[in-house]
C-alpha atoms as one frame of an Amber mdcrd trajectory, in Angstrom:
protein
  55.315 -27.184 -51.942  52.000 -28.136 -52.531  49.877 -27.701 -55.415  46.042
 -27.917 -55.475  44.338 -29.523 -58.461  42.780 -25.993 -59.183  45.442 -23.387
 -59.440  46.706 -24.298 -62.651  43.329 -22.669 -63.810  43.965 -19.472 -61.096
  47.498 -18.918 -62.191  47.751 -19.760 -65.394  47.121 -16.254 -66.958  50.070
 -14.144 -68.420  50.898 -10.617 -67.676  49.477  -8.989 -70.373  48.252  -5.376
 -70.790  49.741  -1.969 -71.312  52.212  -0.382 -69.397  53.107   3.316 -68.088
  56.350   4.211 -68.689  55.908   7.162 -66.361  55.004   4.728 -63.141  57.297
   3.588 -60.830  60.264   1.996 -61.068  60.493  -0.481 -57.947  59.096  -3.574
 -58.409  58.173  -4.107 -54.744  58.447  -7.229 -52.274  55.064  -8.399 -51.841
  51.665  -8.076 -53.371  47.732  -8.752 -52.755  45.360  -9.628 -55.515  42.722
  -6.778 -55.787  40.552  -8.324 -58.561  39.680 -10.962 -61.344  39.162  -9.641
 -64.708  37.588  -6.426 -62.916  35.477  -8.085 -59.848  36.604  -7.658 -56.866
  37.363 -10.608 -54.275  35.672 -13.042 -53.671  35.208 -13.951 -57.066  34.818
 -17.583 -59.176  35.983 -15.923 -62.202  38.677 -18.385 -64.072  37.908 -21.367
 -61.598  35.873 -24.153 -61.639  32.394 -24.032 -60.741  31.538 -23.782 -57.249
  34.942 -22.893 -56.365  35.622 -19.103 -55.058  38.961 -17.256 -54.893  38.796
 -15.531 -51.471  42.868 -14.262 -51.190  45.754 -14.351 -53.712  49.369 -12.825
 -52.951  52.823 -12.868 -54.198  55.780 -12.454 -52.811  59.065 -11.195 -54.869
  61.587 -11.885 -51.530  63.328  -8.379 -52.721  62.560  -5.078 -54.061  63.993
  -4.937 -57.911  64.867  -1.251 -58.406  65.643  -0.609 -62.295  61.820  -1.806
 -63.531  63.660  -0.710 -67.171  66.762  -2.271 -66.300  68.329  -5.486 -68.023
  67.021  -8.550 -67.740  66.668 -10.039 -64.245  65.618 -13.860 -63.141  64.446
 -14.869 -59.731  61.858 -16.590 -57.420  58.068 -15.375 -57.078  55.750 -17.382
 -54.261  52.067 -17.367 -54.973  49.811 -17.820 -51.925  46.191 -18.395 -52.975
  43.088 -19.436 -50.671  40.234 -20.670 -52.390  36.687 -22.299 -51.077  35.749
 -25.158 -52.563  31.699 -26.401 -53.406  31.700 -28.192 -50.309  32.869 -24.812
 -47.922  36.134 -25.840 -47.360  39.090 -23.564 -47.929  42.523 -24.537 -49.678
  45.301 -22.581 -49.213  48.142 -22.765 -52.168  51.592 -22.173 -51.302  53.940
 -22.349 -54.800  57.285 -20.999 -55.559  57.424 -20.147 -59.420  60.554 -18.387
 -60.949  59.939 -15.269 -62.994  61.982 -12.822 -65.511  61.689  -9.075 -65.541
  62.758  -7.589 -69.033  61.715  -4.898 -71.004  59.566  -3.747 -67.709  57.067
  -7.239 -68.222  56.923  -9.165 -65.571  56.497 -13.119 -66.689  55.922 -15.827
 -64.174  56.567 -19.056 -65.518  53.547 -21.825 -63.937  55.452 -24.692 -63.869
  56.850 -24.436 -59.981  60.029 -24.521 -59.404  61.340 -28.417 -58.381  58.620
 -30.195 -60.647  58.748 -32.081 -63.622  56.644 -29.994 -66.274  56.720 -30.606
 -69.818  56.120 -27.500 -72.183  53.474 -29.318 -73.747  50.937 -26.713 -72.905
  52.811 -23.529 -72.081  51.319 -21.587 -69.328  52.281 -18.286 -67.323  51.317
 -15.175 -65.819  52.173 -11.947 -67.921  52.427  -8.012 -67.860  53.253  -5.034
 -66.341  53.487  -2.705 -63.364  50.922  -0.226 -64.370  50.812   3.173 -61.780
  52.157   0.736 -59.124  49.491  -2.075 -59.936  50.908  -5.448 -60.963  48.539
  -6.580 -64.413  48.906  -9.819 -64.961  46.943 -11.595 -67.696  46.648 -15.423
 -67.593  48.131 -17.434 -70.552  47.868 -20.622 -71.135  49.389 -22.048 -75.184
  48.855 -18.606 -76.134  45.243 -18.107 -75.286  44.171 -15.002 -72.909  42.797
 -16.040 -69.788  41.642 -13.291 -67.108  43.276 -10.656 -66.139  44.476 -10.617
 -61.928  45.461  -6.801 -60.661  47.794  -7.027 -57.689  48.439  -3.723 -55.534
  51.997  -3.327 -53.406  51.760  -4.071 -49.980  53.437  -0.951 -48.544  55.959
  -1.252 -45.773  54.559   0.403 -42.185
């Protein structure tokens, strides 16, 4: 899959914040990004200047029941469209794998396929908070922004 020059700056944040024991338990399929350190879409927050995030998504391929349940490893695509300073739009298709334990949710930025050296570690962090995916944006251990992704309920 293809990687544009600019998402290692979009998704390099780590799930970090705190979580709500009492909220569901399902980890659902699939995702859309809601907001950027608390501003809604379209935002340039955490991107290069001149560049704007207009969608983000992910997509788990499978409901994980058991969000307190032992550790569990899988795959995690992240769809992003951004515009860039001269209007056009890139979309970002990436397949990343992730690990659900302890009820954290950590996507590991180095897709899955390539060649990345743990030089600089980076990944996306945190919990499902009342249903919410919050996932804060490391990169070597330094906060980044924060993304909120709501479940995209079945019809």
């Amino acid at each position: 899959m293809r990687r544009a020059p600019w998402t290692s700056l979009f998704l390099l944040p780590a799930l970090l914040a705190c979580g709500d024991s009492t909220g569901p338990s399902v980890l659902a399929v699939n995702y859309v990004l809601s907001s950027v350190d608390g501003q809604p879409l379209p935002t340039g927050i955490g991107l290069p200047e001149g560049f704007v995030l207009q969608e983000g998504t992910l997509w788990f391929g499978q409901s994980l029941d058991g969000w307190d349940a032992a550790e569990v490893n899988g795959q995690v695509t992240i769809r992003s469209r951004v515009r860039t300073p001269g209007g056009s739009e890139d979309v970002s298709v990436t397949d990343y794998s992730f690990v659900l334990r302890d009820g954290i949710v950590s996507i590991n930025l180095c897709p899955i396929g390539a060649a990345c050296f743990a030089i600089v570690p980076q990944e996306l962090s945190g919990p499902l908070v009342n249903g919410v995916l919050v996932l804060t944006e490391l990169i070597a251990g330094r906060v980044g922004p924060t993304y909120r992704y709501h479940p995209v309920l079945p019809e």
